[in-house]
XYZ file of N, CA and C in Angstrom:
726
model
N 105.291 119.095 168.515
C 104.326 119.488 167.485
C 105.048 119.736 166.167
N 104.536 119.179 165.051
C 105.143 119.360 163.737
C 104.688 120.694 163.160
N 105.618 121.642 163.027
C 105.233 122.985 162.600
C 104.632 122.984 161.202
N 105.111 122.070 160.312
C 104.595 122.067 158.948
C 103.180 121.501 158.860
N 102.714 120.827 159.919
C 101.366 120.272 159.924
C 100.385 121.102 160.740
N 100.894 122.008 161.543
C 100.029 122.793 162.425
C 98.956 123.540 161.635
N 97.730 123.389 162.061
C 96.554 124.042 161.488
C 96.122 123.481 160.145
N 96.794 122.458 159.649
C 96.292 121.769 158.466
C 95.041 121.006 158.853
N 94.146 120.812 157.881
C 92.847 120.211 158.151
C 92.787 118.799 157.570
N 92.427 117.845 158.412
C 92.354 116.454 157.980
C 90.967 115.896 158.237
N 90.410 115.233 157.231
C 89.185 114.463 157.391
C 89.575 113.007 157.568
N 89.039 112.393 158.599
C 89.390 111.012 158.940
C 88.128 110.205 159.160
N 88.033 109.043 158.503
C 86.919 108.133 158.750
C 87.382 106.986 159.651
N 86.422 106.345 160.273
C 86.747 105.206 161.120
C 87.537 105.584 162.355
N 87.164 106.676 162.997
C 87.951 107.204 164.122
C 87.454 106.734 165.477
N 86.495 105.828 165.502
C 85.923 105.412 166.768
C 86.800 104.509 167.608
N 87.871 104.016 167.046
C 88.764 103.137 167.804
C 89.892 102.648 166.933
N 90.722 101.768 167.479
C 91.767 101.116 166.713
C 92.695 102.066 165.996
N 92.944 101.783 164.715
C 93.856 102.584 163.910
C 93.363 104.022 163.804
N 92.073 104.210 163.594
C 91.537 105.556 163.424
C 91.733 106.427 164.644
N 91.484 105.868 165.822
C 91.683 106.652 167.048
C 93.164 107.003 167.219
N 94.033 106.050 166.957
C 95.474 106.305 167.087
C 95.925 107.395 166.120
N 95.410 107.374 164.892
C 95.744 108.408 163.909
C 95.241 109.766 164.386
N 94.011 109.802 164.874
C 93.429 111.068 165.330
C 94.292 111.706 166.413
N 94.686 110.936 167.388
C 95.489 111.470 168.486
C 96.861 111.918 167.984
N 97.478 111.114 167.134
C 98.812 111.442 166.623
C 98.792 112.744 165.827
N 97.800 112.911 164.975
C 97.748 114.113 164.148
C 97.310 115.331 164.954
N 96.466 115.122 165.951
C 96.116 116.229 166.840
C 97.350 116.710 167.591
N 98.182 115.790 168.028
C 99.422 116.157 168.716
C 100.345 116.954 167.800
N 100.209 116.737 166.489
C 100.994 117.500 165.521
C 100.372 118.853 165.211
N 99.210 119.134 165.810
C 98.571 120.435 165.632
C 97.585 120.515 164.488
N 97.208 119.367 163.921
C 96.267 119.372 162.811
C 94.835 119.483 163.320
N 93.997 120.212 162.602
C 92.577 120.303 162.913
C 91.871 119.072 162.351
N 91.061 118.421 163.168
C 90.472 117.139 162.796
C 88.984 117.242 162.514
N 88.559 116.526 161.463
C 87.148 116.286 161.201
C 86.971 114.775 161.199
N 86.281 114.260 162.212
C 86.061 112.823 162.341
C 84.712 112.513 161.716
N 84.753 111.921 160.535
C 83.547 111.767 159.721
C 83.025 110.334 159.770
N 81.729 110.208 160.089
C 81.074 108.906 160.049
C 81.195 108.136 161.337
N 80.424 107.056 161.398
C 80.392 106.230 162.603
C 79.144 106.517 163.400
N 78.374 105.490 163.648
C 77.109 105.677 164.363
C 77.221 105.398 165.850
N 78.395 104.944 166.297
C 78.602 104.734 167.731
C 79.138 106.032 168.323
N 78.233 106.844 168.816
C 78.597 108.174 169.304
C 79.512 108.110 170.528
N 79.344 107.078 171.336
C 80.184 106.954 172.528
C 81.648 106.750 172.148
N 81.893 105.890 171.169
C 83.273 105.644 170.730
C 83.871 106.905 170.098
N 83.070 107.594 169.299
C 83.556 108.803 168.648
C 83.830 109.891 169.681
N 82.969 109.992 170.667
C 83.164 110.973 171.740
C 84.441 110.694 172.512
N 84.733 109.423 172.745
C 85.961 109.056 173.449
C 87.191 109.494 172.662
N 87.140 109.353 171.347
C 88.258 109.811 170.512
C 88.393 111.323 170.558
N 87.269 112.016 170.485
C 87.291 113.481 170.543
C 87.935 113.958 171.840
N 87.602 113.338 172.950
C 88.156 113.749 174.247
C 89.675 113.606 174.277
N 90.181 112.578 173.609
C 91.626 112.384 173.560
C 92.298 113.391 172.630
N 91.664 113.654 171.483
C 92.282 114.495 170.454
C 92.187 115.980 170.752
N 91.063 116.418 171.310
C 90.856 117.858 171.478
C 91.712 118.466 172.583
N 92.458 117.632 173.299
C 93.443 118.157 174.242
C 94.569 118.881 173.503
N 94.722 118.542 172.214
C 95.860 119.055 171.453
C 95.469 119.973 170.297
N 94.284 119.783 169.728
C 93.909 120.548 168.539
C 92.393 120.549 168.380
N 91.855 121.478 167.573
C 90.411 121.499 167.334
C 89.933 120.202 166.695
N 88.745 119.769 167.085
C 88.223 118.489 166.614
C 86.723 118.595 166.395
N 86.274 118.304 165.181
C 84.858 118.330 164.831
C 84.407 116.903 164.550
N 83.455 116.408 165.311
C 82.924 115.061 165.118
C 81.611 115.138 164.350
N 81.507 114.352 163.282
C 80.305 114.308 162.461
C 79.860 112.857 162.313
N 79.179 112.318 163.324
C 78.714 110.934 163.225
C 77.654 110.790 162.150
N 77.580 109.604 161.561
C 76.580 109.373 160.537
C 76.921 108.175 159.679
N 76.109 107.951 158.676
C 76.208 106.781 157.810
C 77.090 107.076 156.604
N 78.278 106.512 156.585
C 79.206 106.754 155.477
C 78.694 106.210 154.143
N 77.788 105.260 154.186
C 77.295 104.691 152.934
C 76.269 105.599 152.248
N 75.873 106.664 152.931
C 74.940 107.647 152.379
C 75.760 108.731 151.682
N 75.692 108.782 150.354
C 76.518 109.719 149.604
C 76.161 111.168 149.920
N 74.909 111.418 150.274
C 74.526 112.777 150.666
C 75.181 113.166 151.987
N 75.325 112.193 152.884
C 76.026 112.461 154.144
C 77.491 112.805 153.872
N 78.115 112.132 152.917
C 79.501 112.442 152.574
C 79.629 113.883 152.080
N 78.720 114.297 151.224
C 78.747 115.672 150.719
C 78.550 116.675 151.844
N 77.607 116.367 152.732
C 77.351 117.265 153.855
C 78.562 117.346 154.778
N 79.247 116.219 154.967
C 80.439 116.211 155.810
C 81.564 117.045 155.239
N 81.762 116.957 153.938
C 82.774 117.778 153.274
C 82.447 119.255 153.459
N 81.189 119.604 153.231
C 80.788 121.009 153.360
C 80.945 121.511 154.794
N 80.618 120.662 155.772
C 80.754 121.054 157.178
C 82.217 121.291 157.537
N 83.097 120.446 156.999
C 84.529 120.611 157.265
C 85.039 121.927 156.690
N 84.625 122.224 155.473
C 85.071 123.459 154.822
C 84.501 124.679 155.536
N 83.255 124.608 155.940
C 82.635 125.731 156.648
C 83.319 125.995 157.984
N 83.739 124.942 158.654
C 84.358 125.101 159.973
C 85.817 125.541 159.863
N 86.552 124.929 158.911
C 87.997 125.146 158.884
C 88.505 125.817 157.601
N 87.603 126.214 156.726
C 87.956 126.972 155.517
C 88.760 126.177 154.489
N 88.718 124.869 154.549
C 89.412 124.092 153.532
C 89.699 122.686 154.011
N 90.308 121.894 153.119
C 90.710 120.522 153.428
C 92.110 120.310 152.873
N 92.988 119.777 153.689
C 94.351 119.491 153.254
C 94.636 117.991 153.125
N 93.996 117.213 153.962
C 94.285 115.779 154.018
C 92.989 114.999 154.171
N 92.907 113.882 153.450
C 91.804 112.939 153.616
C 92.392 111.568 153.926
N 91.928 110.959 155.004
C 92.384 109.621 155.366
C 91.180 108.693 155.395
N 91.140 107.786 154.432
C 90.064 106.807 154.343
C 90.470 105.573 155.139
N 89.997 105.522 156.372
C 90.395 104.452 157.273
C 89.263 103.481 157.593
N 88.021 103.926 157.519
C 86.893 103.073 157.900
C 86.874 101.809 157.054
N 86.618 100.689 157.704
C 86.564 99.427 156.969
C 85.925 98.339 157.801
N 85.481 97.294 157.125
C 84.937 96.119 157.792
C 85.617 94.878 157.235
N 85.780 93.875 158.092
C 86.440 92.635 157.700
C 85.410 91.531 157.513
N 85.901 90.320 157.299
C 85.029 89.208 156.981
C 85.671 87.921 157.467
N 84.863 86.982 157.892
C 85.351 85.656 158.261
C 84.278 84.645 157.866
N 84.058 84.521 156.547
C 82.948 83.730 156.010
C 83.433 82.835 154.875
N 83.078 81.557 154.870
C 83.411 80.703 153.722
C 82.829 81.274 152.435
N 83.551 81.133 151.358
C 83.144 81.707 150.076
C 81.723 81.318 149.699
N 81.380 80.038 149.851
C 80.077 79.569 149.380
C 78.930 80.063 150.245
N 79.236 80.661 151.399
C 78.189 81.156 152.293
C 78.065 82.677 152.277
N 78.847 83.354 151.448
C 78.759 84.813 151.361
C 77.452 85.206 150.663
N 76.669 86.022 151.326
C 75.412 86.483 150.734
C 75.643 87.743 149.907
N 74.665 88.053 149.080
C 74.752 89.277 148.290
C 74.772 90.500 149.201
N 74.036 90.419 150.294
C 73.993 91.549 151.230
C 75.346 91.753 151.890
N 76.012 90.668 152.281
C 77.328 90.799 152.894
C 78.346 91.324 151.889
N 78.269 90.800 150.663
C 79.156 91.285 149.596
C 78.993 92.786 149.409
N 77.751 93.237 149.281
C 77.494 94.657 149.042
C 77.962 95.515 150.210
N 77.734 95.053 151.434
C 78.123 95.831 152.617
C 79.633 96.034 152.672
N 80.388 94.975 152.460
C 81.843 95.063 152.555
C 82.411 95.887 151.407
N 81.940 95.639 150.194
C 82.454 96.393 149.053
C 82.080 97.874 149.158
N 80.913 98.166 149.701
C 80.490 99.565 149.840
C 81.373 100.308 150.828
N 81.540 99.744 152.021
C 82.297 100.441 153.058
C 83.787 100.505 152.722
N 84.338 99.414 152.209
C 85.786 99.355 151.988
C 86.245 99.973 150.681
N 85.352 100.060 149.706
C 85.766 100.538 148.379
C 84.945 101.733 147.892
N 83.627 101.583 147.899
C 82.788 102.655 147.352
C 82.884 103.927 148.175
N 82.864 103.807 149.497
C 82.911 105.001 150.351
C 84.199 105.799 150.138
N 85.391 105.165 150.235
C 86.597 105.972 149.990
C 86.664 106.538 148.584
N 86.136 105.801 147.612
C 86.155 106.287 146.228
C 85.377 107.598 146.106
N 84.153 107.598 146.582
C 83.315 108.785 146.393
C 83.605 109.879 147.407
N 84.088 109.526 148.581
C 84.490 110.575 149.516
C 85.695 111.335 148.962
N 86.628 110.616 148.371
C 87.781 111.273 147.742
C 87.333 112.152 146.584
N 86.404 111.651 145.805
C 85.884 112.432 144.676
C 85.249 113.732 145.151
N 84.490 113.658 146.235
C 83.819 114.851 146.749
C 84.796 115.830 147.412
N 85.886 115.296 147.958
C 86.884 116.164 148.594
C 87.835 116.800 147.577
N 87.897 116.233 146.388
C 88.904 116.636 145.400
C 88.932 118.130 145.082
N 87.796 118.793 144.851
C 87.859 120.227 144.522
C 88.542 121.064 145.606
N 88.395 120.658 146.857
C 89.009 121.398 147.958
C 90.470 120.999 148.142
N 90.786 119.741 147.910
C 92.180 119.296 147.969
C 93.024 120.016 146.916
N 92.442 120.271 145.758
C 93.171 120.957 144.693
C 93.591 122.371 145.103
N 92.914 122.948 146.078
C 93.235 124.297 146.535
C 94.325 124.309 147.605
N 94.672 123.141 148.113
C 95.654 123.044 149.193
C 97.063 122.891 148.644
N 98.018 123.477 149.326
C 99.429 123.344 148.933
C 100.050 122.059 149.466
N 99.304 121.329 150.291
C 99.846 120.098 150.885
C 98.828 118.963 150.820
N 98.069 118.918 149.733
C 96.980 117.952 149.614
C 97.498 116.520 149.593
N 96.897 115.698 150.440
C 97.303 114.301 150.550
C 96.082 113.440 150.837
N 96.029 112.290 150.167
C 95.012 111.278 150.446
C 95.738 110.018 150.894
N 95.326 109.456 152.013
C 95.900 108.204 152.493
C 94.775 107.195 152.670
N 94.897 106.071 151.980
C 93.931 104.993 152.087
C 94.523 103.864 152.927
N 93.821 103.475 153.976
C 94.273 102.361 154.794
C 93.744 101.083 154.165
N 94.618 100.380 153.485
C 94.243 99.144 152.801
C 94.583 97.959 153.708
N 95.263 96.960 153.185
C 95.608 95.769 153.960
C 96.601 94.951 153.156
N 97.342 94.120 153.861
C 98.236 93.197 153.170
C 97.453 92.266 152.241
N 96.165 92.067 152.509
C 95.384 91.207 151.617
C 95.142 91.863 150.261
N 95.526 93.116 150.102
C 95.489 93.736 148.779
C 96.514 93.109 147.846
N 97.414 92.327 148.395
C 98.446 91.648 147.607
C 98.325 90.133 147.656
N 97.408 89.617 148.453
C 97.315 88.175 148.632
C 95.873 87.797 148.929
N 95.633 86.515 149.043
C 94.303 86.057 149.406
C 94.389 85.058 150.536
N 93.477 85.183 151.494
C 93.471 84.286 152.631
C 92.112 83.626 152.762
N 92.058 82.414 153.294
C 90.778 81.717 153.443
C 89.783 82.537 154.247
N 88.528 82.442 153.847
C 87.396 83.052 154.551
C 87.351 84.571 154.406
N 88.157 85.126 153.511
C 88.218 86.579 153.359
C 88.065 87.012 151.891
N 87.268 86.285 151.139
C 87.196 86.544 149.700
C 86.699 87.940 149.368
N 85.642 88.389 150.032
C 85.101 89.714 149.727
C 86.007 90.802 150.288
N 86.474 90.605 151.511
C 87.397 91.571 152.114
C 88.627 91.750 151.236
N 89.174 90.630 150.751
C 90.352 90.686 149.890
C 90.044 91.420 148.599
N 88.904 91.115 148.000
C 88.518 91.797 146.760
C 88.381 93.300 146.978
N 87.807 93.684 148.100
C 87.604 95.109 148.373
C 88.926 95.849 148.543
N 89.900 95.202 149.169
C 91.186 95.863 149.393
C 92.046 95.859 148.126
N 91.908 94.848 147.283
C 92.546 94.907 145.960
C 92.011 96.108 145.178
N 90.694 96.283 145.232
C 90.079 97.406 144.518
C 90.551 98.739 145.079
N 90.645 98.840 146.395
C 91.093 100.088 147.015
C 92.523 100.423 146.615
N 93.384 99.407 146.565
C 94.768 99.645 146.174
C 94.856 100.076 144.712
N 94.070 99.433 143.853
C 94.073 99.822 142.441
C 93.597 101.245 142.240
N 92.562 101.631 142.958
C 92.050 103.000 142.918
C 93.120 103.985 143.368
N 93.843 103.631 144.424
C 94.913 104.488 144.941
C 95.973 104.732 143.880
N 96.428 103.669 143.252
C 97.489 103.786 142.245
C 97.041 104.640 141.057
N 95.793 104.477 140.677
C 95.291 105.218 139.520
C 95.217 106.722 139.790
N 94.587 107.116 140.906
C 94.450 108.556 141.133
C 95.767 109.188 141.584
N 96.690 108.388 142.114
C 98.009 108.941 142.448
C 98.667 109.512 141.209
N 98.490 108.838 140.094
C 99.070 109.315 138.837
C 98.195 110.361 138.153
N 96.899 110.154 138.238
C 95.978 111.075 137.573
C 96.034 112.472 138.169
N 96.274 112.573 139.487
C 96.225 113.879 140.139
C 97.563 114.340 140.695
N 98.632 113.698 140.269
C 99.964 114.192 140.640
C 100.165 115.600 140.095
N 99.638 115.848 138.917
C 99.766 117.175 138.284
C 99.048 118.254 139.081
N 98.094 117.842 139.912
C 97.362 118.785 140.753
C 98.019 118.977 142.114
N 99.238 118.429 142.263
C 99.989 118.529 143.517
C 99.288 117.795 144.665
N 98.588 116.707 144.318
C 97.933 115.871 145.322
C 98.695 114.556 145.422
N 99.128 114.226 146.614
C 99.811 112.958 146.845
C 98.786 111.942 147.358
N 98.842 110.743 146.815
C 97.895 109.691 147.186
C 98.678 108.440 147.561
N 98.431 107.927 148.755
C 99.167 106.775 149.269
C 98.218 105.711 149.794
N 98.713 104.481 149.831
C 98.014 103.402 150.525
C 98.962 102.799 151.551
N 98.437 102.515 152.710
C 99.175 101.774 153.724
C 98.528 100.402 153.827
N 99.339 99.365 153.692
C 98.832 97.990 153.668
C 99.368 97.226 154.873
N 98.714 97.337 156.021
C 99.226 96.659 157.211
C 98.982 95.155 157.174
N 99.840 94.429 157.865
C 99.545 93.039 158.184
C 98.625 93.035 159.392
N 98.894 92.195 160.345
C 97.985 92.081 161.484
C 98.118 93.229 162.458
N 97.079 94.036 162.579
C 97.036 95.128 163.552
C 96.043 94.730 164.633
N 96.431 94.873 165.872
C 95.595 94.397 166.975
C 94.508 95.419 167.277
N 93.373 95.239 166.636
C 92.226 96.126 166.807
C 90.997 95.290 167.155
N 89.908 95.962 167.481
C 88.662 95.255 167.784
C 88.187 94.446 166.583
N 88.421 94.962 165.362
C 87.996 94.250 164.165
C 88.703 92.903 164.055
N 90.005 92.882 164.373
C 90.752 91.631 164.332
C 90.295 90.690 165.437
N 90.020 91.240 166.607
C 89.575 90.403 167.722
C 88.293 89.652 167.359
N 87.425 90.311 166.590
C 86.161 89.684 166.186
C 86.380 88.716 165.031
N 87.158 89.147 164.020
C 87.333 88.345 162.819
C 88.261 87.157 163.034
N 89.264 87.355 163.888
C 90.240 86.294 164.137
C 90.467 86.120 165.637
N 89.497 85.546 166.331
C 89.647 85.379 167.777
C 90.786 84.443 168.163
N 91.331 83.718 167.182
C 92.450 82.816 167.458
C 93.776 83.560 167.602
N 93.807 84.837 167.239
C 95.043 85.608 167.295
C 95.146 86.367 168.620
N 96.371 86.565 169.068
C 96.620 87.353 170.268
C 97.450 88.574 169.900
N 97.634 89.472 170.859
C 98.375 90.710 170.595
C 99.861 90.458 170.381
N 100.340 89.327 170.837
C 101.768 89.036 170.752
C 102.233 89.027 169.293
N 103.217 89.839 169.001
C 103.792 89.886 167.667
C 103.002 90.687 166.648
N 101.867 91.242 167.040
C 101.052 91.994 166.094
C 101.428 93.470 166.107
N 101.075 94.145 165.023
C 101.301 95.580 164.911
C 100.285 96.297 165.796
N 100.706 97.351 166.459
C 99.794 98.145 167.271
C 99.299 99.345 166.449
N 98.091 99.811 166.713
C 97.538 100.936 165.949
C 98.446 102.166 165.942
N 99.150 102.406 167.040
C 100.023 103.579 167.125
C 101.158 103.529 166.106
N 101.554 102.326 165.715
C 102.606 102.196 164.712
C 102.115 102.644 163.341
N 100.883 102.309 163.017
C 100.298 102.765 161.750
C 100.113 104.285 161.777
N 99.702 104.806 162.924
C 99.564 106.261 163.063
C 100.898 106.950 162.824
N 101.971 106.338 163.280
C 103.296 106.914 163.064
C 103.659 106.969 161.593
N 103.247 105.953 160.826
C 103.515 105.950 159.383
C 102.708 107.035 158.683
N 101.459 107.203 159.086
C 100.628 108.281 158.534
C 101.292 109.630 158.792
N 101.741 109.828 160.000
C 102.416 111.086 160.340
C 103.667 111.276 159.495
N 104.410 110.205 159.265
C 105.619 110.291 158.441
C 105.284 110.768 157.028
N 104.250 110.178 156.417
C 103.845 110.598 155.076
C 103.541 112.095 155.033
N 102.811 112.572 156.025
C 102.373 113.962 156.013
C 103.493 114.933 156.363
N 104.357 114.542 157.292
C 105.427 115.433 157.738
C 106.609 115.443 156.777
N 106.653 114.468 155.872
C 107.771 114.377 154.934
C 107.272 114.395 153.493
N 106.298 115.221 153.264
C 105.697 115.311 151.941
C 106.689 115.928 150.967
N 107.012 115.195 149.903
C 107.967 115.705 148.924
C 107.451 115.494 147.517
N 108.377 115.415 146.573
C 107.998 115.261 145.177
C 107.857 113.807 144.757
N 108.350 112.893 145.575
C 108.291 111.482 145.216
C 106.858 110.969 145.290
N 106.518 110.093 144.364
C 105.226 109.432 144.393
C 105.422 108.057 145.022
N 104.865 107.861 146.198
C 104.932 106.577 146.879
C 103.534 106.001 146.878
N 103.311 104.985 146.043
C 101.971 104.418 145.961
C 101.529 103.807 147.281
N 102.446 103.041 147.881
C 102.014 102.281 149.041
C 103.199 101.921 149.916
N 102.870 101.569 151.155
C 103.844 100.996 152.061
C 103.168 99.820 152.748
N 103.846 98.693 152.779
C 103.309 97.495 153.410
C 103.990 97.290 154.751
N 103.208 96.969 155.750
C 103.719 96.771 157.105
C 103.368 95.355 157.539
N 104.386 94.537 157.779
C 104.150 93.147 158.123
C 104.588 92.853 159.545
N 103.969 91.858 160.111
C 104.413 91.329 161.390
C 105.561 90.367 161.153
N 106.340 90.113 162.189
C 107.427 89.156 162.112
C 106.937 87.779 162.556
N 107.261 86.781 161.753
C 107.006 85.385 162.110
C 105.532 85.096 162.370
N 104.662 85.838 161.726
C 103.236 85.600 161.874
C 102.563 85.662 160.507
N 101.438 84.972 160.374
C 100.655 85.058 159.145
C 100.020 86.441 159.065
N 100.215 87.173 157.954
C 99.608 88.513 157.838
C 98.093 88.429 157.854
N 97.483 89.447 158.442
C 96.027 89.524 158.412
C 95.573 90.943 158.707
N 94.567 91.375 157.954
C 93.943 92.679 158.153
C 94.972 93.745 158.422
């Protein structure tokens, strides 16, 4: 258990599986109190809670992340339960596997909302409470496509470019408030999202969710004065994806 993280409070989105579940378990093992925000699949969220609450308190708040009122209510519930917020991890995201000319306005809006708008406004709503913390940190789970473009992923790529730009901007804007803001840009992580978006890929040579969780833990356990905008994690000898 990391003594410097014990009893710190983290809000995490996208905790129903994959990277989010791995992060939840890793941080619970470090003694952090968890608020798992969003997700309408209660069974998946419950499965994560069962794994995490063996190590630390865990509050699950299922709901629609695209509802800004739900985001406000989630922040308030976290503060009421744990008396503050120390860490926000924007992990929830959706991918895409659609030719550019076939992308609908509805698909564009859905991807940009979940991948960009939600973390933007959730961070904004958490900010007043983060400013009160001595170890305030925001971590955005972006993607290697924030630096490149791949076929059939035009909207997904645009959303992750936007998320990375947002990260860099507020990292500088709120450094004076003692808030550290980071982005993690993984290459191919073997999650359910990848299995659906890229069924041609196998687990061989891909990053596992637990590896990303380890990087998140490193950021939090080694919080210093340095401003690290981002860290990119690539697979070896494979085309990067998600």
